[in-house]
Amino acid sequence: MNQQPFILAIESSCDDTSIAVLKGKRVLSNVVASQLIHEDFGGVVPELASRAHMQNILPVYLKALNVANVQANQLNAIAFTNGPGLMGALLVGVSFAKSLSIALNIPLIDVNHIHAHVLAHLIEEDNHQNPNFPFLCLTVSGGHTQIVKVNAADDFEIIGKTIDDAAGEAFDKIAKLLNLPYPGGPVLDKLAQMGDGSRFTFSDPRNGFLDFSFSGLKTSVLYFLQKEIQKNSNFIHENLNDICASVQKTIVNALINQLIKAANSTKIKAVAIAGGVSANSELRKQLNELNQKGFDVYVPSFQFCTDNAAMIGIVGYFKFLNRNFCNLNILPQAKF
Ligand code: KG4
Ligand code: ZN
């Protein structure tokens, strides 16, 4: 094929129903329907997520084609997230992808959601530089925290990871202790911007050479709050900005510290961030400082940080080039 392929990509692993259309490495549309219903429950309710995906997927598909100004019969392949994620949520996207593949008689491409967060860096945009291989990617989302050495589009080495909670999960769980609404990460970030991050000290989430452990941090914040509330029942309210800033600084310092260690030990100076937590303002600030210390830092556009289908599409594009398709009998995988 001389022309760039049109890939339709589907993401439904958690609480965002998203469909994108790519032409080659360029995104023509990237429609995301976020499920607000989970806010009432303080976390994602799997059964409700599956139902919302069922309701959203057809309108999101039609809008993605419409915005891209592409007809279904122009598509060359269907890429979809087949894991990791919530099984019922994945099933909706996988079944929709299979139906389209049969109806349009075009190949099906299975995509690992975590690889997609990393390869989002290879999406082509105006005025945006893409990293060359090899590069390091700090993937920080609600479900994952990893430092990955990316050797090629299909060659990933995990060199650091969390041994328990993910960084986003830590933000969300600590925000819940502070009675903030779900998802807590962005709210805590906003409050932290008006606080003093050096006021309180919590347990360090670094673990071993390049790993992390965030469950101890959550416990340390919990015990700290319980102790302070005994002395002053208004403690959270009166110190909210400083608590948020101190928690945020503890998490981000650990992330950046391990990333620098990974860069030094691999001698790779190109570092990227991916996943929902890469929207965090303190993380972005500290990464910018790395830029001034001789690192090449790559931060994806905001719309490609949190869960979205364009990142599924870029993996689909590389697999399409290698004719790396899957069969119709493929099953989603909750864990990898
Ligand atoms: O990648 P993502 O959209 O979904 C997956 O988990 O795959 O990441 C969502 C996570 C949530 O935990 C959310 O609280 C966190 O990213 N997050 C943030 C910020 N924006 C989103 N955490 C800290 N600061 C932010 N600004
Ligand atoms: Zn994600």
CSV table of N, CA and C and ligand atoms in Angstrom, one decimal, residues 11 13-14 113-114 117 139 141-144 275-276 305-308 311, ligand 2:
chain,number,residue,atom,x,y,z
A,11,GLU,N,-10.8,2.0,22.5
A,11,GLU,CA,-10.3,1.8,23.9
A,11,GLU,C,-11.5,1.8,24.9
A,13,SER,N,-10.9,0.0,28.3
A,13,SER,CA,-10.4,-0.9,29.3
A,13,SER,C,-10.9,-0.5,30.7
A,14,CYS,N,-11.3,0.8,30.9
A,14,CYS,CA,-11.6,1.2,32.3
A,14,CYS,C,-12.9,2.1,32.2
A,113,HIS,N,-2.7,-2.1,26.4
A,113,HIS,CA,-3.0,-0.7,26.8
A,113,HIS,C,-1.7,0.0,27.4
A,114,ILE,N,-0.9,-0.7,28.1
A,114,ILE,CA,0.3,-0.1,28.7
A,114,ILE,C,1.3,0.3,27.6
A,117,HIS,N,0.2,3.5,26.0
A,117,HIS,CA,0.5,4.8,26.8
A,117,HIS,C,1.9,5.2,26.4
A,139,THR,N,5.8,5.4,32.9
A,139,THR,CA,4.4,5.2,32.7
A,139,THR,C,3.7,5.3,34.1
A,141,SER,N,0.0,5.7,35.8
A,141,SER,CA,-1.5,5.8,35.6
A,141,SER,C,-2.2,5.3,36.9
A,142,GLY,N,-3.5,5.2,36.8
A,142,GLY,CA,-4.2,4.7,37.9
A,142,GLY,C,-4.0,3.2,38.2
A,143,GLY,N,-3.5,2.5,37.2
A,143,GLY,CA,-3.3,1.1,37.3
A,143,GLY,C,-1.9,0.7,37.2
A,144,HIS,N,-1.0,1.5,36.8
A,144,HIS,CA,0.4,1.1,36.5
A,144,HIS,C,1.4,2.2,36.8
A,275,GLY,N,0.7,8.2,30.7
A,275,GLY,CA,-0.3,7.8,31.6
A,275,GLY,C,-0.9,9.0,32.3
A,276,GLY,N,-2.0,8.8,32.9
A,276,GLY,CA,-2.8,9.9,33.5
A,276,GLY,C,-2.1,10.8,34.4
A,305,CYS,N,-2.4,11.9,27.1
A,305,CYS,CA,-1.9,11.4,28.5
A,305,CYS,C,-2.8,10.5,29.1
A,306,THR,N,-4.1,10.9,29.3
A,306,THR,CA,-5.1,10.1,29.9
A,306,THR,C,-5.6,9.0,28.9
A,307,ASP,N,-6.4,8.1,29.4
A,307,ASP,CA,-6.9,7.1,28.5
A,307,ASP,C,-7.6,7.6,27.2
A,308,ASN,N,-7.2,7.1,26.1
A,308,ASN,CA,-7.7,7.6,24.8
A,308,ASN,C,-7.4,6.6,23.7
A,311,MET,N,-3.9,6.6,21.2
A,311,MET,CA,-2.7,5.8,21.5
A,311,MET,C,-2.8,4.3,21.1
B,2,ZN,ZN,-4.3,4.1,31.0
